Coordinates of C-alpha atoms and ligand atoms in Angstrom, one line a residue:
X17 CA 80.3 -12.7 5.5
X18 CA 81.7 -13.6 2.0
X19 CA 80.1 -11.2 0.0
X20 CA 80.6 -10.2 -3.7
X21 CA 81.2 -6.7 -2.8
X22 CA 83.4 -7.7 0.1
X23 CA 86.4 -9.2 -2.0
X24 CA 88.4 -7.7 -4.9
X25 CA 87.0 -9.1 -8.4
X26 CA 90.3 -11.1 -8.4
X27 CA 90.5 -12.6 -5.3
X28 CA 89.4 -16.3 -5.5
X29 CA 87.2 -17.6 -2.3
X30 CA 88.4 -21.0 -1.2
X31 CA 86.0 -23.2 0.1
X32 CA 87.4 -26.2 1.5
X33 CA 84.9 -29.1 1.3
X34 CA 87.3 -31.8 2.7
X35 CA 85.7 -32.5 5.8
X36 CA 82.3 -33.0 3.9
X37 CA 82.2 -34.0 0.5
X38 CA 86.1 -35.3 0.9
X39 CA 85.1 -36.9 4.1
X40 CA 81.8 -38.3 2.8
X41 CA 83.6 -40.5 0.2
X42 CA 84.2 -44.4 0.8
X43 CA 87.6 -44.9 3.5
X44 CA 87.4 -41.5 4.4
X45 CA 85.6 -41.5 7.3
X46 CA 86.9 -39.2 10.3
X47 CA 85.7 -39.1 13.9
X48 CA 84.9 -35.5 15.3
X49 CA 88.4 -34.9 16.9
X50 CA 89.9 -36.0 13.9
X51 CA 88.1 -33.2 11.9
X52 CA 88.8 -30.6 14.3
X53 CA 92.7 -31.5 13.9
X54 CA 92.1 -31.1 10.7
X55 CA 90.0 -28.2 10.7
X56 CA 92.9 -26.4 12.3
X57 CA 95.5 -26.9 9.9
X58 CA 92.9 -25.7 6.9
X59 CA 92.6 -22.5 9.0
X60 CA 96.2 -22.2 9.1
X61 CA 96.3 -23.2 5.6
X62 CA 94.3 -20.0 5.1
X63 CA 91.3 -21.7 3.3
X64 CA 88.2 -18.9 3.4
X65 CA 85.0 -21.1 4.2
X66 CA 85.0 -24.6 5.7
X67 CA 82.5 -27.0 5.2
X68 CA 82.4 -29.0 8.1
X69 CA 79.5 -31.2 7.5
X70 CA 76.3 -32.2 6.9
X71 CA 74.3 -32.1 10.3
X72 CA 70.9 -33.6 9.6
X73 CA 72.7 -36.4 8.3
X74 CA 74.9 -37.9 11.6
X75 CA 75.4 -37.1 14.9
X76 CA 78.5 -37.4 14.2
X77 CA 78.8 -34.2 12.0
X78 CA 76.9 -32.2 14.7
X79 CA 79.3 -32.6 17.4
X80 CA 82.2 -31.8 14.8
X81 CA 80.6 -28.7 13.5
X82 CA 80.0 -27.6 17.3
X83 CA 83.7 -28.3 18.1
X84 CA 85.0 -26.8 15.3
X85 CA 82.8 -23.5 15.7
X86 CA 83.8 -23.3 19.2
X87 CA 87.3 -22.8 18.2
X88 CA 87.7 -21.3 15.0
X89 CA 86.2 -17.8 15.0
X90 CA 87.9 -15.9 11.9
X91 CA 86.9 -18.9 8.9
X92 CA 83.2 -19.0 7.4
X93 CA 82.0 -22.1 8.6
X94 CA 79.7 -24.1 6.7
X95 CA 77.4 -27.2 6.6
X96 CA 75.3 -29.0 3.5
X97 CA 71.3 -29.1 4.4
X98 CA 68.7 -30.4 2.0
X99 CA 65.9 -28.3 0.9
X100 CA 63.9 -29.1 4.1
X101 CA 62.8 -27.8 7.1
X102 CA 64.1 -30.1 9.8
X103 CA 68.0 -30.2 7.9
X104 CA 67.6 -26.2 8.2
X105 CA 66.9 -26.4 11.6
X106 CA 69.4 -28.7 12.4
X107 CA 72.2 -27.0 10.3
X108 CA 71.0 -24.2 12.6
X109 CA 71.6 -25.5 15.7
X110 CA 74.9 -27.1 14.8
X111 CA 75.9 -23.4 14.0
X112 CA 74.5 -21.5 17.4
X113 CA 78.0 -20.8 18.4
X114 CA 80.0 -19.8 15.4
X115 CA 81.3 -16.9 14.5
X116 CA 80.7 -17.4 10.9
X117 CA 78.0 -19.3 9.9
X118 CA 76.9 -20.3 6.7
X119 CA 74.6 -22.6 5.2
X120 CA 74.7 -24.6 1.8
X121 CA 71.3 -25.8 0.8
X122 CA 71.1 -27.7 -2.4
X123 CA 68.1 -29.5 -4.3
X124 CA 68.8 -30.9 -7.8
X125 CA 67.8 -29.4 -10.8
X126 CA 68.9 -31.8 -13.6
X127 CA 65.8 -33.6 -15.9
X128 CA 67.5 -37.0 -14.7
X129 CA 67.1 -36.0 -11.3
X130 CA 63.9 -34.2 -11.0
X131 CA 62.1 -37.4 -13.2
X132 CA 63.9 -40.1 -11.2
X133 CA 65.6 -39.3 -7.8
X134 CA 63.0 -36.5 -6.7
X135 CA 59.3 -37.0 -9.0
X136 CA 59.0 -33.7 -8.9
X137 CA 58.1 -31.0 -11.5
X138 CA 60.2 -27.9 -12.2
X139 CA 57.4 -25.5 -10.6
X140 CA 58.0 -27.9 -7.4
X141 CA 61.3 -27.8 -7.6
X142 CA 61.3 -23.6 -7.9
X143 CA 58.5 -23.5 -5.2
X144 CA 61.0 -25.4 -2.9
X145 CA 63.7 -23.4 -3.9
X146 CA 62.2 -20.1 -2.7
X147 CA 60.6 -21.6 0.5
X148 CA 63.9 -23.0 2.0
X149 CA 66.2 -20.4 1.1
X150 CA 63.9 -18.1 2.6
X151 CA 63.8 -20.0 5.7
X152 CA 67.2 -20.2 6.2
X153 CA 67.1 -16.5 5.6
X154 CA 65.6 -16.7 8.8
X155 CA 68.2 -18.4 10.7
X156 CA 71.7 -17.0 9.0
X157 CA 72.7 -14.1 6.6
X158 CA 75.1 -15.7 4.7
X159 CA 73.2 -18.7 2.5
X160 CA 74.5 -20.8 -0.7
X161 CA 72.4 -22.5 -2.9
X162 CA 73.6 -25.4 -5.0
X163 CA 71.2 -26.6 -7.9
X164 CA 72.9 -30.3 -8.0
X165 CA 73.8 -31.8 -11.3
X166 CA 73.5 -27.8 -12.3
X167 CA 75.7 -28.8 -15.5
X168 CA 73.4 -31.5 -16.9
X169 CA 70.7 -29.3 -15.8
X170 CA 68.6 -27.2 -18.9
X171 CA 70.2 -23.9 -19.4
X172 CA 67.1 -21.9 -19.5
X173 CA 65.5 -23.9 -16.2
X174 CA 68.6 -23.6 -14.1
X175 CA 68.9 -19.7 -14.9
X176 CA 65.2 -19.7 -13.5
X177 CA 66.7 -22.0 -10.2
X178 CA 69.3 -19.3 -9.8
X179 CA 67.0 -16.4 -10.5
X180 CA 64.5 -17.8 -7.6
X181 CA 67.4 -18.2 -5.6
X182 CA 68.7 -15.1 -5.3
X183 CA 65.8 -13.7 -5.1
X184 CA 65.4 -15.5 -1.9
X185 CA 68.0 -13.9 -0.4
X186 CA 71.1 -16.4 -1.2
X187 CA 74.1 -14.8 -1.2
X188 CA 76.4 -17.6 -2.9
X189 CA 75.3 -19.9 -6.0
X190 CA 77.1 -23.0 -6.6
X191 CA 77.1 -24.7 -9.7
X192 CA 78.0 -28.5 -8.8
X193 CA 79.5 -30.3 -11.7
X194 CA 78.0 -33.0 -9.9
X195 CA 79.0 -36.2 -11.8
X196 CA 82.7 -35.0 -13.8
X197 CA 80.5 -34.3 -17.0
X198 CA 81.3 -30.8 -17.7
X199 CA 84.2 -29.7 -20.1
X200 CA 86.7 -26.3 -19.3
X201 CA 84.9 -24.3 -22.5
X202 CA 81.1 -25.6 -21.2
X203 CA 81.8 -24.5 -18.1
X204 CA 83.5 -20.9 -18.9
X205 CA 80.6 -19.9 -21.2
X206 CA 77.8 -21.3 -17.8
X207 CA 79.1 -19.0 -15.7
X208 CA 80.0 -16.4 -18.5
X209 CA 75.9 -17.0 -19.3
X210 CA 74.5 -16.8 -15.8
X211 CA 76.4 -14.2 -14.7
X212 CA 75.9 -11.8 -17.4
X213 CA 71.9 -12.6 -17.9
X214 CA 70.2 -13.4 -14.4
X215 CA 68.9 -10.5 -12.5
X216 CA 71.0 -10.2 -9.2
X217 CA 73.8 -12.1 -10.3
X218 CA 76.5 -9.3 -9.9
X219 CA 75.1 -9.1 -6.3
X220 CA 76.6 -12.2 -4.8
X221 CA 79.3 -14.8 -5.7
X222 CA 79.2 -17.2 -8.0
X223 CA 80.9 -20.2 -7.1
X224 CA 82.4 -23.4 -8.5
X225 CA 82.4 -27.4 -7.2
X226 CA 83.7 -29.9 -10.1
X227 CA 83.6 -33.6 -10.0
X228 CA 86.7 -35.3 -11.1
X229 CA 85.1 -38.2 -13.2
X230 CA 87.2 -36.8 -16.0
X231 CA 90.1 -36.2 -14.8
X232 CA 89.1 -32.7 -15.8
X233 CA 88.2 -31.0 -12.5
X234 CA 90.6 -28.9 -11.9
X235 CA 90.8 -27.9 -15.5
X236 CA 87.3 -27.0 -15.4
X237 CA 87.4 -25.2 -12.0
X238 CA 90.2 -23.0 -13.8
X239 CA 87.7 -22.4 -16.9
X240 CA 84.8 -21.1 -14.2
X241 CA 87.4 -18.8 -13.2
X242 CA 87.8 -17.5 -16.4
X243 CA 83.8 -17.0 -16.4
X244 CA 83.3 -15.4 -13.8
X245 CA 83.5 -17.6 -10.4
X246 CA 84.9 -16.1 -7.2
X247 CA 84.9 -19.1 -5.3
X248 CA 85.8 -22.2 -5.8
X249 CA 84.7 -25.6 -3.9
X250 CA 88.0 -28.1 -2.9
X251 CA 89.3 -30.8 -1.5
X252 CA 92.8 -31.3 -0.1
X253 CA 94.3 -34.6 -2.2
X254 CA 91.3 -34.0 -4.0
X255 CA 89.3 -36.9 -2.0
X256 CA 85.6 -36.7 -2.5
X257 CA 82.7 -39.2 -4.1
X258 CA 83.8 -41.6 -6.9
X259 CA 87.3 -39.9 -8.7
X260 CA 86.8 -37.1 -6.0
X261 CA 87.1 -33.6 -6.3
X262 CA 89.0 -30.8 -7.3
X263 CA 92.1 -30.9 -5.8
X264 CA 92.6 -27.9 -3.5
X265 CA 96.7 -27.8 -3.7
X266 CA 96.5 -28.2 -7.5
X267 CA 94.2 -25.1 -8.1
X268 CA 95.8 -22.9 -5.7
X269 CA 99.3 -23.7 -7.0
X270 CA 97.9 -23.4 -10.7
X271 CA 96.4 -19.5 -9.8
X272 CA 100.0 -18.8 -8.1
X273 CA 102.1 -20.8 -10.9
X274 CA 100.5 -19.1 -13.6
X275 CA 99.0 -16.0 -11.7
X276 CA 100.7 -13.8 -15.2
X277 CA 98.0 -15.8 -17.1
X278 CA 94.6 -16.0 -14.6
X279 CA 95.3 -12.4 -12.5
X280 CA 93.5 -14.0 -9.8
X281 CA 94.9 -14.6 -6.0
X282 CA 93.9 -16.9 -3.2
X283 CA 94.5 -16.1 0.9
X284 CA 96.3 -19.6 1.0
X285 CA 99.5 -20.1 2.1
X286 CA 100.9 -22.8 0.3
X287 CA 103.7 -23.3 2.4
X288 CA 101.3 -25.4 4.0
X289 CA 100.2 -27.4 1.2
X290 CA 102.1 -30.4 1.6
X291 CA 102.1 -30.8 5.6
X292 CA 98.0 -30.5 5.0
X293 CA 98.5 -33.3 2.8
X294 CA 100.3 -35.3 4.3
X295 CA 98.3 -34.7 7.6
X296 CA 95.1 -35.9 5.8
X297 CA 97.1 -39.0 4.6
X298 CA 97.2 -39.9 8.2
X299 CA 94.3 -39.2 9.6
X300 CA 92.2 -41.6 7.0
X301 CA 94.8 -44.0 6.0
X302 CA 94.5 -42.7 2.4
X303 CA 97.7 -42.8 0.3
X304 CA 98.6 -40.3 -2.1
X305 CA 99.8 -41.8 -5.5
X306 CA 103.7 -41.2 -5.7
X307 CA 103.1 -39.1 -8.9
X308 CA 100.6 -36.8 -8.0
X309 CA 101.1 -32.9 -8.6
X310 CA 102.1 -30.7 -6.1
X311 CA 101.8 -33.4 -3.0
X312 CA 102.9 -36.8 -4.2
X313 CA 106.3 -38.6 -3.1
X314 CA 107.8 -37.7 -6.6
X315 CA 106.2 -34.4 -7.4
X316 CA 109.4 -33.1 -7.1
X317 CA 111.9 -36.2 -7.6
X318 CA 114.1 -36.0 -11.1
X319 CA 115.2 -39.6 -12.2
X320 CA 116.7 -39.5 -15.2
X321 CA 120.0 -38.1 -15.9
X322 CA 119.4 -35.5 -18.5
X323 CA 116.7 -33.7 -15.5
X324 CA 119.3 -34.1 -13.0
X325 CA 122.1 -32.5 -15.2
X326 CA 120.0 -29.9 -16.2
X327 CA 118.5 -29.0 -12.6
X328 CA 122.5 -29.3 -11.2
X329 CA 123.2 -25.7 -14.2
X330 CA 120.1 -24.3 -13.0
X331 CA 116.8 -25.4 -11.4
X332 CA 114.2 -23.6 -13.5
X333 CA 115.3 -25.8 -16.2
X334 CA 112.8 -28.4 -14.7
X335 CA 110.9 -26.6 -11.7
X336 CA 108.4 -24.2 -12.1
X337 CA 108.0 -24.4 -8.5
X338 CA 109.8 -24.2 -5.6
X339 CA 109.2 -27.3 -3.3
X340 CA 109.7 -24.8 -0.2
X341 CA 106.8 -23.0 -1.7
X342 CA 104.3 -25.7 -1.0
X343 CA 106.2 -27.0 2.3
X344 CA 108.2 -30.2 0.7
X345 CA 110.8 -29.9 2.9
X346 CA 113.3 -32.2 4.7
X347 CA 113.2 -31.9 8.5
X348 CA 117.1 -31.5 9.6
X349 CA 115.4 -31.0 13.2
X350 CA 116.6 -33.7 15.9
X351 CA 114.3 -33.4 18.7
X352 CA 116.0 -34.9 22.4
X353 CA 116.4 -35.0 25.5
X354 CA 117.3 -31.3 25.5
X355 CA 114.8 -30.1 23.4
X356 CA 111.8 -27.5 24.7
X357 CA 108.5 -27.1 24.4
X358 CA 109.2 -24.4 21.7
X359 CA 111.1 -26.8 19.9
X360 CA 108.2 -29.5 19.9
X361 CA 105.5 -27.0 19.0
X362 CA 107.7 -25.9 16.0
X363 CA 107.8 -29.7 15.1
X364 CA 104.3 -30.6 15.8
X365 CA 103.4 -27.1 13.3
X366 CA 105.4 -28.2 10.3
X367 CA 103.8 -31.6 10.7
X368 CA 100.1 -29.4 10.9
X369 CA 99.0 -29.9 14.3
X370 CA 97.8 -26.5 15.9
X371 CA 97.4 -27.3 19.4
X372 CA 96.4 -25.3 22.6
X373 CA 98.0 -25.1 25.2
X374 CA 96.6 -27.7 27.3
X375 CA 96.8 -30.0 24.6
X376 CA 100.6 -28.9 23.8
X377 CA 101.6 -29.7 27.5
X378 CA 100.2 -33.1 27.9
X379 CA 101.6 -34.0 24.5
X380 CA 104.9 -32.4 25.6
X381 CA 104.8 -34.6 28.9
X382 CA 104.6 -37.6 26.7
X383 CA 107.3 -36.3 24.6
X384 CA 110.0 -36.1 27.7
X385 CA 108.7 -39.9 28.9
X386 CA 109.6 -40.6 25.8
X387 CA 113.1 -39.1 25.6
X388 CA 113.5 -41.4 28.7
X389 CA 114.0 -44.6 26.6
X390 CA 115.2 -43.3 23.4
X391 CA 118.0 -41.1 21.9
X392 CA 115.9 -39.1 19.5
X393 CA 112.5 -38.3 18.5
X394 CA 111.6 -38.0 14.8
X395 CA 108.8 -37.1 13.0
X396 CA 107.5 -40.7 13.0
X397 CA 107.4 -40.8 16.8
X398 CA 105.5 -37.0 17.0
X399 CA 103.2 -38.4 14.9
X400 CA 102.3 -41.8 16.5
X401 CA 101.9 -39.7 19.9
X402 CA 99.8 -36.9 18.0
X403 CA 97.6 -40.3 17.0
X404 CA 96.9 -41.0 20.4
X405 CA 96.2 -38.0 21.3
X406 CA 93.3 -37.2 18.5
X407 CA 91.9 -40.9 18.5
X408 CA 91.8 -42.1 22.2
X409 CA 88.7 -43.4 20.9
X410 CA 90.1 -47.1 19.4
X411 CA 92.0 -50.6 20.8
X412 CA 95.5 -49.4 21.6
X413 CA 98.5 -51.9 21.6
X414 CA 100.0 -51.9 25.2
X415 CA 103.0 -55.3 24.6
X416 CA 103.2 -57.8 22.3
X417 CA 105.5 -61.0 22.2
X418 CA 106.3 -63.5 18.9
X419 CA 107.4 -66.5 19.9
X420 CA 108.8 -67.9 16.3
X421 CA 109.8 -71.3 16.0
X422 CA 109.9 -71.9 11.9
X423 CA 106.3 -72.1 10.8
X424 CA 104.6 -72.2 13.9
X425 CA 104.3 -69.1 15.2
X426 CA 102.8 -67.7 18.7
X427 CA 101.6 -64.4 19.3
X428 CA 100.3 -62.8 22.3
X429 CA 99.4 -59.0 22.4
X430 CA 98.0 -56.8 25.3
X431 CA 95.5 -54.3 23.9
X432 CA 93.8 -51.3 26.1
X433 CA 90.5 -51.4 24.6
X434 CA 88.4 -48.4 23.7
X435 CA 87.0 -47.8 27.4
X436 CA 90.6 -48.1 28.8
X437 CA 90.2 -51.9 30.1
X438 CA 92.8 -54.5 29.2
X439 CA 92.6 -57.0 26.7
X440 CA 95.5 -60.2 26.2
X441 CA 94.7 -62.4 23.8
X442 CA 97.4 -65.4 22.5
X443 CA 97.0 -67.0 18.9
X444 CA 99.3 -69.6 16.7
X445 CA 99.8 -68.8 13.1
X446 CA 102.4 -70.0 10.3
X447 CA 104.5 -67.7 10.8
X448 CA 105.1 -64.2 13.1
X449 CA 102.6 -61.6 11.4
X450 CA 99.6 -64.8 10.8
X451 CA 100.3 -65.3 14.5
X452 CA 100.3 -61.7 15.3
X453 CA 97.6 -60.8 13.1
X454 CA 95.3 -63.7 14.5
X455 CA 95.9 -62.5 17.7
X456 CA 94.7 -59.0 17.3
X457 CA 91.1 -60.4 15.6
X458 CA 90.7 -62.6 19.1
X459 CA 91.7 -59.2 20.9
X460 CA 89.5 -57.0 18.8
X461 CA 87.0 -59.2 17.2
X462 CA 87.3 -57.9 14.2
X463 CA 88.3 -60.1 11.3
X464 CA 90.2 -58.6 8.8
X465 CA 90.8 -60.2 5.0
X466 CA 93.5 -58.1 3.8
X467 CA 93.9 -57.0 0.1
X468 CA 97.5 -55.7 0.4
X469 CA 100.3 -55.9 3.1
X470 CA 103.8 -54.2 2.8
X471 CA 106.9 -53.3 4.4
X472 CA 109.5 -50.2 3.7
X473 CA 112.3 -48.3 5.2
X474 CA 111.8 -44.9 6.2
X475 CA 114.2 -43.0 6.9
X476 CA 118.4 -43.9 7.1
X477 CA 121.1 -45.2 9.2
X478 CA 120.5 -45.7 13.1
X479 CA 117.6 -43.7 12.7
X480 CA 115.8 -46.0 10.4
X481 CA 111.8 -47.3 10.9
X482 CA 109.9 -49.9 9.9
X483 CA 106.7 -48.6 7.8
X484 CA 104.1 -51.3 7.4
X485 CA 101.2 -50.6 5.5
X486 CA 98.2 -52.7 4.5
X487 CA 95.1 -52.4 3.2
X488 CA 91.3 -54.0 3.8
X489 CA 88.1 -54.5 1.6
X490 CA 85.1 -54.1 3.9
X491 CA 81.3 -53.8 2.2
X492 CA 83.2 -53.0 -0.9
X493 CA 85.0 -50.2 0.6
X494 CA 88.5 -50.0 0.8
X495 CA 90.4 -48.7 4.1
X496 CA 94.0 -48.4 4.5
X497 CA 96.2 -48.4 7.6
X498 CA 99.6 -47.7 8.7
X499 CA 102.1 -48.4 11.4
X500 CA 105.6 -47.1 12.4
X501 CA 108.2 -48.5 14.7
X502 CA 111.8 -49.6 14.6
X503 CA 110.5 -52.9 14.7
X504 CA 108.4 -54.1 12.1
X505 CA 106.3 -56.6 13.5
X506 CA 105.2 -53.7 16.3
X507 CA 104.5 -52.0 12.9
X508 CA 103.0 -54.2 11.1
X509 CA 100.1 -54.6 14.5
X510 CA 100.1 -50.8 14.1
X511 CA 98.7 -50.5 11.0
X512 CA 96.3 -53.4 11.6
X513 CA 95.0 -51.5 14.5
X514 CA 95.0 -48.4 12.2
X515 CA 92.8 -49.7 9.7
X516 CA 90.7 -52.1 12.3
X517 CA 90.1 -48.6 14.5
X518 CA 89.0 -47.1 11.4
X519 CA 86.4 -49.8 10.6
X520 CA 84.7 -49.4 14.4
X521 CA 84.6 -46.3 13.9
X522 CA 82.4 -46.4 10.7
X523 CA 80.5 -49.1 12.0
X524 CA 79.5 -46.9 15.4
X525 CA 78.4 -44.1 12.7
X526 CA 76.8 -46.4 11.0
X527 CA 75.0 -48.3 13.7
X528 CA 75.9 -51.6 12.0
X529 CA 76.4 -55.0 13.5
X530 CA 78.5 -57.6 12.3
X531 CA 82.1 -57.0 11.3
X532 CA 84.3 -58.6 8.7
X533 CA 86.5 -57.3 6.1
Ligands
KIV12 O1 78.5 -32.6 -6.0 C1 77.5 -32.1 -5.6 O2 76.5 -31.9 -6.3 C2 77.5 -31.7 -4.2 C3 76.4 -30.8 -3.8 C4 75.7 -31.2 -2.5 C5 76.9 -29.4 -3.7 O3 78.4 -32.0 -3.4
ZN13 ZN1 80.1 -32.7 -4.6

């Protein structure tokens, strides 16, 4: 267990909440083998406590949290229950077989929330505080408590939440910045204020989970820091509800940056920061903007000519970080023909998939059928075979043809559909990607009103692919797809299958019917 008493007073807690809170906001949806992929590398990554889910709420996140605590026996694992009775039991059982278990209860504590979301009183609200703690007492050592909107949430009344909840026997209290409203001096002097005044307080840890509605939550994760908190509550990219949440690689690179300034350290090791990134990128189809810190395509491009001339003299003149130090770095690895299974695993690692071994030698069986009918495998190519691997689940493209005469365009494609069975379907269009794109919606039957579609290069030379990229509005959400290939029309029905896999899959969690973006 993550105690208070079990870490030095300057070593930071991370607790990753991509796979719930990240994974709980709008396009972000993953399927259970998705999340243990994922899982994996934040293990790797070196993150302290993983929230995996929330139980009572899908099915879903119960088989996740069971797959994920079958394997991973050294991180705390964690899942989100209400103040309830049948979530407790549920988190529970989703936790039989970990090593670590923890559960996160939370019940809101804010005047706006009690009055209008819950119609209860504050003597309710303490009364179920007390009672469900307690009773996940019961089940697990290791409990968190969460008063929700804490920060909007009357300073005397949510020192009386904590109070009740550690008297319970919670052994980590949250304080959930829960809508982005907090600033960094608010939040210092909360935790400063808690810490110092409710009874218990130095007995467990205090932990932070900003909103980024501001812009300000990393800023204000920092501050909590500075006040006192030992663990803070991330998300890798920062994905999470509305402008998401604090951004895991920007607060851990900010401690280690700066670590003169905040004396505080985190078990992370940020070598992994960008292939964790970029891992997540693929597994929901959410882009990273080009300029964001640490991760983003240009986080560590110079442009103009007086950066360049000054980086060519000497590089701290504008780099405070090494991009080696949060793994930005350029793969001179040609995998081949000749190439081993070390060599593939080494790959397959840098690109932050952790596999077994049965998983490494069927994916290393693929790689040599590969090898048969081309030169080289690149990164592109691992990853496309990784994605078949993790989401065997979808419609998968078997052949296509494009018969293009001018404006009139045929398409036929042979899909294997999600049971395996085969699936050709032919369709005109004005021109190759209408044809090809109508063909897929006959195939799939899923129709698909795209906001955005583009093309790019990636890579150079012989070795140069076709990225296609679109993305699709569906119940007001947005989901994003991509597709790789040295051709781009193959490319372009890759990413349509990407994002039209993604919608299936949201509509099977969902349990909803009709289908069209
Ligand atoms: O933002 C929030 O309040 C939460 C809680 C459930 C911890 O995510
Ligand atoms: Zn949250």
């Amino acid at each position: 267990m993550n105690t208070a008493s079990s870490q030095p007073s300057n070593r930071i807690l991370i607790f990753d909440t991509t796979l719930r809170d990240g994974e709980q906001s709008p396009g972000c949806s993953m399927s259970p083998q998705q999340k243990v992929v994922m899982a994996r590398a934040l293990a790797e990554l070196g993150v302290d406590i993983l929230e995996t889910g929330f139980p009572a709420s899908s099915q879903s996140d119960r088989e996740a949290t069971a797959m994920i605590a079958a394997e991973l026996r050294k991180t705390t694992l964690c899942v989100l229950s209400r103040c309830l009775p049948a979530d407790i039991e549920a988190s529970a059982r989703s936790l039989e077989n970990a090593a670590r278990p923890r559960i996160h209860l939370f019940l809101s504590t804010s005047p706006l929330h009690r009055e209008h979301k819950l119609r209860i009183s504050k003597d309710e609200v303490l009364e179920s505080i007390h009672k469900h703690v307690s009773m996940a007492r019961g089940y697990i050592d290791d409990i968190e408590f969460s008063p929700e909107d804490a920060t909007r949430t009357e300073p005397e009344f949510l020192a009386e939440a904590v109070t009740v909840a550690i008297a319970a026997g919670a052994t980590t209290i949250n304080m959930p910045d829960t809508l982005g409203y907090t600033t960094p001096g608010e939040i210092r002097e909360l935790f400063e204020r808690l810490i110092g005044t409710v009874p218990g307080a130095r007995e467990v840890v205090f932990s932070t989970h900003c909103h980024n509605d501001l812009g300000m939550a990393v800023a204000n994760s920092l501050a909590a820091i500075e006040g006192g908190a030992r663990q803070v509550e991330c998300t890798i990219n920062g994905i999470g509800e509305r402008a998401g949440n604090c951004a895991l690689e920007e607060l851990t690179m900010a401690l280690k940056v700066r670590n003169s300034y905040y004396n505080a350290d985190t078990g992370i090791d940020t070598r992994h920061l960008v292939p964790t990134s970029q891992l997540l990128t693929r597994l929901t189809g959410m882009q990273v903007q080009r300029n964001k810190a640490i991760v983003g395509a240009n986080a560590f491009a110079h442009e103009s000519g007086i950066h360049q001339h000054g980086m060519l003299r000497h590089r701290c003149t504008y780099e405070i970080m090494n991009p080696e130090d949060v793994g930005c770095i350029e793969s001179q690895m040609v995998l081949g023909r000749h190439s081993g299974r070390a060599a593939v695993e080494h790959r397959l690692r840098a690109l932050g998939y952790f596999l077994g071994e049965e998983e490494l030698n069927l994916v290393f069986a693929q790689f040599k059928d590969l090898c048969e009918s081309q030169r080289v495998v690149n990164d592109a190519d691992l990853q496309a075979l990784m994605q078949d691997a993790v989401e065997s689940d979808g419609y998968r493209l078997a052949a296509m043809t494009i018969s293009d005469h001018g404006q009139d365009a045929q398409a036929q494609v042979e899909l294997s559909d999600p049971n395996g069975d085969r699936v050709i379907e032919t369709a005109q269009g004005e021109g190759p990607v209408a044809a090809l794109f109508a063909a897929l919606a006959a195939a799939t039957g899923v129709q698909l009103i795209l906001d955005s579609y583009q093309v790019h290069s990636v890579g150079i030379g012989a070795d140069a692919r076709g990225e296609a990229t679109l993305s699709v509005r569906y119940q007001d959400i947005e989901y994003e797809g991509s597709g790789v290939s040295e051709d781009i029309i193959e490319a372009s029905a890759l990413a349509w299958l990407d994002v039209a896999n993604r919608l299936l899959r949201q509509r099977n969690d969902a349990g909803t019917a009709a289908l069209t973006a």
